[in-house]
CSV table of C-alpha atoms in Angstrom, one decimal:
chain,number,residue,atom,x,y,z
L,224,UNK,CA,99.1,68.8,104.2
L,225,UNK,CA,101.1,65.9,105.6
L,226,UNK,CA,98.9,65.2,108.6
L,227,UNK,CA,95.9,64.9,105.7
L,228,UNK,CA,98.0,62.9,103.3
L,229,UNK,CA,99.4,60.3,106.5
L,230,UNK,CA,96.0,60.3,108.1
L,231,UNK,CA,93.1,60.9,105.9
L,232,UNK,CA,94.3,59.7,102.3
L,233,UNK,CA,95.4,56.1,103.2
L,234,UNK,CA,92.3,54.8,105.0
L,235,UNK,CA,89.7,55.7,102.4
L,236,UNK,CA,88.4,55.1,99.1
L,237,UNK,CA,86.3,57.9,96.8
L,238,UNK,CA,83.8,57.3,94.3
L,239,UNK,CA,84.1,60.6,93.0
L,240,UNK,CA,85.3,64.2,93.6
L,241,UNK,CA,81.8,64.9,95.4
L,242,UNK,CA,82.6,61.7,97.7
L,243,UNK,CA,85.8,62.9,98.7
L,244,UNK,CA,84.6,66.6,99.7
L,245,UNK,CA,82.0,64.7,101.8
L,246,UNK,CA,84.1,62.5,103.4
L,247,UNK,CA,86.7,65.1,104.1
L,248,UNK,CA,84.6,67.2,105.8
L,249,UNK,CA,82.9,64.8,108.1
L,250,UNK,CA,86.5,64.1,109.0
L,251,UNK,CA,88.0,67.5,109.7
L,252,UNK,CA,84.5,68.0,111.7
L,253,UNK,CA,84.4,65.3,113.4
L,254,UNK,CA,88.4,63.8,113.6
L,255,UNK,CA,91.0,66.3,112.5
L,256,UNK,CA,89.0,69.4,113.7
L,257,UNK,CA,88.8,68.1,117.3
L,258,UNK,CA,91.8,66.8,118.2
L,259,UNK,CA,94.1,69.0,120.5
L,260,UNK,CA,97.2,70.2,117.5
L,261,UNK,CA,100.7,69.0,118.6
L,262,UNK,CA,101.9,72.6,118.4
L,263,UNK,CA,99.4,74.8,119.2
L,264,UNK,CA,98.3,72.7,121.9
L,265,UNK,CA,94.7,73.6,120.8
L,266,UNK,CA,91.7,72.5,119.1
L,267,UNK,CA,91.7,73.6,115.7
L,268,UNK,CA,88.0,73.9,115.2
L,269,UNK,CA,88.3,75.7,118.3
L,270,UNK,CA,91.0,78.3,117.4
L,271,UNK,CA,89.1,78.4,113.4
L,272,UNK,CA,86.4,80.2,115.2
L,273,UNK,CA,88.0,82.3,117.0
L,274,UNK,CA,90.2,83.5,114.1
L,275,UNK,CA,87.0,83.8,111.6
L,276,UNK,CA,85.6,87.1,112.3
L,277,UNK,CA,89.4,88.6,112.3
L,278,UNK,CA,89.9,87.5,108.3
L,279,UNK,CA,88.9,89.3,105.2
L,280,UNK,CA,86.7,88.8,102.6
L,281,UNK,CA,88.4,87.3,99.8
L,282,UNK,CA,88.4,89.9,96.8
L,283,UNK,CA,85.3,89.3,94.3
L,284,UNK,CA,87.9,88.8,91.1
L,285,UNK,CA,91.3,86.7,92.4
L,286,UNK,CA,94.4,88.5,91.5
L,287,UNK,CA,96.3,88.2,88.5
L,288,UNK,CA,99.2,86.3,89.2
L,289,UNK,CA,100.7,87.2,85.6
L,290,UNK,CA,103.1,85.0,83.9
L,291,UNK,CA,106.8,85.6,85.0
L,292,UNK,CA,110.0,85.0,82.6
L,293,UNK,CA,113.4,85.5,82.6
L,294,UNK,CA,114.5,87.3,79.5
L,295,UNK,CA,117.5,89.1,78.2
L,296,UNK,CA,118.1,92.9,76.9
L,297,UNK,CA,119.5,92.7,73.1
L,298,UNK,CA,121.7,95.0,71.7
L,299,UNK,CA,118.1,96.8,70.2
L,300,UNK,CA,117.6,97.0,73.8
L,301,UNK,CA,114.4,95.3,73.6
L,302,UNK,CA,113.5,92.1,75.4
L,303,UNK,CA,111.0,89.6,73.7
L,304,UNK,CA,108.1,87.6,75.4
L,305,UNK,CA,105.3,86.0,73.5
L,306,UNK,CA,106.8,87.1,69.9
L,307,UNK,CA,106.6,90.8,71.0
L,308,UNK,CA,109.1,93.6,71.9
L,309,UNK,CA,109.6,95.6,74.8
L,310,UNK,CA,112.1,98.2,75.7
L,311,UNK,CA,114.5,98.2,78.6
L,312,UNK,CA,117.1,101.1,79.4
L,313,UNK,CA,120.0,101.1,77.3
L,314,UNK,CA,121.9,100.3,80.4
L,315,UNK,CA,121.2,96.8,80.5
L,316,UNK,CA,121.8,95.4,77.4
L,317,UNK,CA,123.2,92.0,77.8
L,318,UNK,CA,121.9,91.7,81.2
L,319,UNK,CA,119.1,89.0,82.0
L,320,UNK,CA,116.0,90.4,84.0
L,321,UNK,CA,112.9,89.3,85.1
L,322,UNK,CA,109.5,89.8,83.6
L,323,UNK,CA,106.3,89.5,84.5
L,324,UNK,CA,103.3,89.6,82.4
L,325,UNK,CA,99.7,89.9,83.1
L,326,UNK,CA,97.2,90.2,80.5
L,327,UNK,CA,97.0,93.7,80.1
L,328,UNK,CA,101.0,95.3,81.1
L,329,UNK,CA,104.2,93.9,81.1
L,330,UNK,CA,106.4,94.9,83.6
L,331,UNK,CA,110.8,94.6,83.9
L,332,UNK,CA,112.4,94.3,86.9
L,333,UNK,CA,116.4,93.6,87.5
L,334,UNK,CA,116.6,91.5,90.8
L,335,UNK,CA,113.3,92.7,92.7
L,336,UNK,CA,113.7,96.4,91.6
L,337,UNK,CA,110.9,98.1,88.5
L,338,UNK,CA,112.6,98.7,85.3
L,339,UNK,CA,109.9,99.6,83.5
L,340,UNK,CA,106.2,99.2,82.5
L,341,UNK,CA,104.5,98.8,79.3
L,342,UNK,CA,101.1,98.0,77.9
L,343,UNK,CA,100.9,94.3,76.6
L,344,UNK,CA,101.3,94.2,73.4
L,345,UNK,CA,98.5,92.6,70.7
L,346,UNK,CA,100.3,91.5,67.5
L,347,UNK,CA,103.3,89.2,66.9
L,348,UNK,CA,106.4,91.6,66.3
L,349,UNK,CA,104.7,94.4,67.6
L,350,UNK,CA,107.3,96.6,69.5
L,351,UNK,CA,106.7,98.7,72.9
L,352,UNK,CA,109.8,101.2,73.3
L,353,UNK,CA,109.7,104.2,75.2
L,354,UNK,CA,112.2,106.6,73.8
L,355,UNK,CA,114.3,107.1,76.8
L,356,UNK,CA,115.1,103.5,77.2
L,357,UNK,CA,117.5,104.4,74.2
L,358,UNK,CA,121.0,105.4,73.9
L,359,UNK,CA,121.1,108.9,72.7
L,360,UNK,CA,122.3,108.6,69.5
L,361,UNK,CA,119.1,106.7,68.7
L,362,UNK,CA,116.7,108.5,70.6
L,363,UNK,CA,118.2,111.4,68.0
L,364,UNK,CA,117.8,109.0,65.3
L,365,UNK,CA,113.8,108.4,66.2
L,366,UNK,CA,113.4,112.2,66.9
L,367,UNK,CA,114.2,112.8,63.0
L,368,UNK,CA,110.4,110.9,61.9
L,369,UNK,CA,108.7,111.2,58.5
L,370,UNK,CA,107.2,115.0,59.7
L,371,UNK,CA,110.3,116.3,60.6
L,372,UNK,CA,112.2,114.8,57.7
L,373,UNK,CA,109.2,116.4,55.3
L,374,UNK,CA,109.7,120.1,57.1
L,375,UNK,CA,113.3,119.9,56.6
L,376,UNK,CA,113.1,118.9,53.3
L,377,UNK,CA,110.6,121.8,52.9
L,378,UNK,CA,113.7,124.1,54.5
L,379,UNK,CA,116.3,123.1,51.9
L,380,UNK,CA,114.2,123.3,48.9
L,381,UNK,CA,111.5,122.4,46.4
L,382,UNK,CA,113.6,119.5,44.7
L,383,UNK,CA,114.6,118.2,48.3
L,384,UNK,CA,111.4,118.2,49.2
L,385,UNK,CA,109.8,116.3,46.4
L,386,UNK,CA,112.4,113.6,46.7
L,387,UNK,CA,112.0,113.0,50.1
L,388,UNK,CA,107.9,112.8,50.0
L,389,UNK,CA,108.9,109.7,47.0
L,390,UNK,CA,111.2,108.4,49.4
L,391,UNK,CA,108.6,108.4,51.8
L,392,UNK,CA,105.2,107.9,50.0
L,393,UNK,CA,105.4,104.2,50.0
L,394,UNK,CA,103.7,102.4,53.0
L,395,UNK,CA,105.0,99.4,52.5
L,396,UNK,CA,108.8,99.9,51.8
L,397,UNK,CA,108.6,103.6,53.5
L,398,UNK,CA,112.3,104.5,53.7
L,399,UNK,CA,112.5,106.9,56.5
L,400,UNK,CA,116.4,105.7,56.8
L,401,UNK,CA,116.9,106.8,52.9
L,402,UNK,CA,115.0,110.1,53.6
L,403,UNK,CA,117.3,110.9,56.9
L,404,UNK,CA,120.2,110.3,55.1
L,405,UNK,CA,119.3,112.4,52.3
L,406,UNK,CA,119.1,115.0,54.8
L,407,UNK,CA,122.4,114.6,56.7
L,408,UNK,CA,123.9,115.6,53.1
L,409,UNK,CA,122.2,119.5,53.8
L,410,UNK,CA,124.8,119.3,57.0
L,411,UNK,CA,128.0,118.0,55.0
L,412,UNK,CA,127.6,120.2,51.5
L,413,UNK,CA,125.3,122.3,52.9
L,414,UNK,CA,121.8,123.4,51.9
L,415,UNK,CA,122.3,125.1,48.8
L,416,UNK,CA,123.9,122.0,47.2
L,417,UNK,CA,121.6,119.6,48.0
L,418,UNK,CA,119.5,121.5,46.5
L,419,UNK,CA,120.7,121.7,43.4
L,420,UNK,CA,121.5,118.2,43.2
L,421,UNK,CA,118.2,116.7,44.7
């Protein structure tokens, strides 16, 4: 790049973008190609050919580069790119990492080690967690969803049960936290109880 900047660019003027290519090829074919190279001590027209049939094929579809970010793990050990979510392991929260996004996965890596790999998220505030990224306590807390809070329910009673399908009936507001808690009662007063008093 320096030998073309100090010895092509400053003697010549270009029309256009099509001058230019045309120029700079009659130069590297006829100046810069033939002159013997200061290190190599060698034509480099003359070592180009013999290095041709030796190279590749470039690939039909470049590579995708992807887009690469320092971010940091949050307490919800989640990082956030592009107003999405994605999980890292629990371990890490507070730490800065590295991702790298391409347009379909988004990869974490700490230093040049994999953390973990996600699909790209679609929608702002959309959140990609895998389960095991999560302390235990809150892997516990996601295993207890709307169907297991709706068979439990079942288990402690009719009135328990209809509560809990209210509490969780609404799609908008569903309160799967309200129902949960509901249910943690059936292990402090028992089943019986809560029965009674749901």
């Amino acid at each position: 790049m320096k030998y073309v900047k100090g010895n092509f660019l400053p003697t010549r003027r270009f029309r256009d973008l099509a001058d230019l290519n045309a120029q700079v090829r009659t130069w590297v074919l006829e100046e810069a190609g033939q002159r013997r190279h200061g290190t190599t001590l060698t034509q480099p027209l003359a070592l180009f050919a013999l290095e041709r049939p030796l190279m590749r094929r470039l690939p039909a579809i470049a590579p995708d580069l992807g887009t690469w970010q320092r971010v940091s793990v949050h307490r919800d050990c989640h990082v956030q790119f592009d107003r999405c979510f994605y999980s890292a392991p629990f371990t890490h929260v507070g730490q800065a990492l590295w991702l790298r996004a391409t347009d379909n996965v988004v990869v974490l890596y700490e230093d040049y080690r994999h953390l973990a790999s996600h699909l790209r998220a679609r929608r702002p505030g959309q959140r990609m967690t895998q389960r095991d990224h999560l302390p235990p306590q809150a892997r516990a807390f996601f295993a207890r969803d709307k169907a297991w809070c709706l068979t439990r329910a079942a288990d402690v009673g009719p009135r328990c049960a209809e509560l809990v399908e209210r509490l969780l009936a609404d799609r908008v507001s569903e309160r799967l936290r309200a129902a949960q808690g509901v249910l943690a009662l059936s292990t402090r007063y028992g089943q019986g109880k809560l029965s009674k008093k749901a």
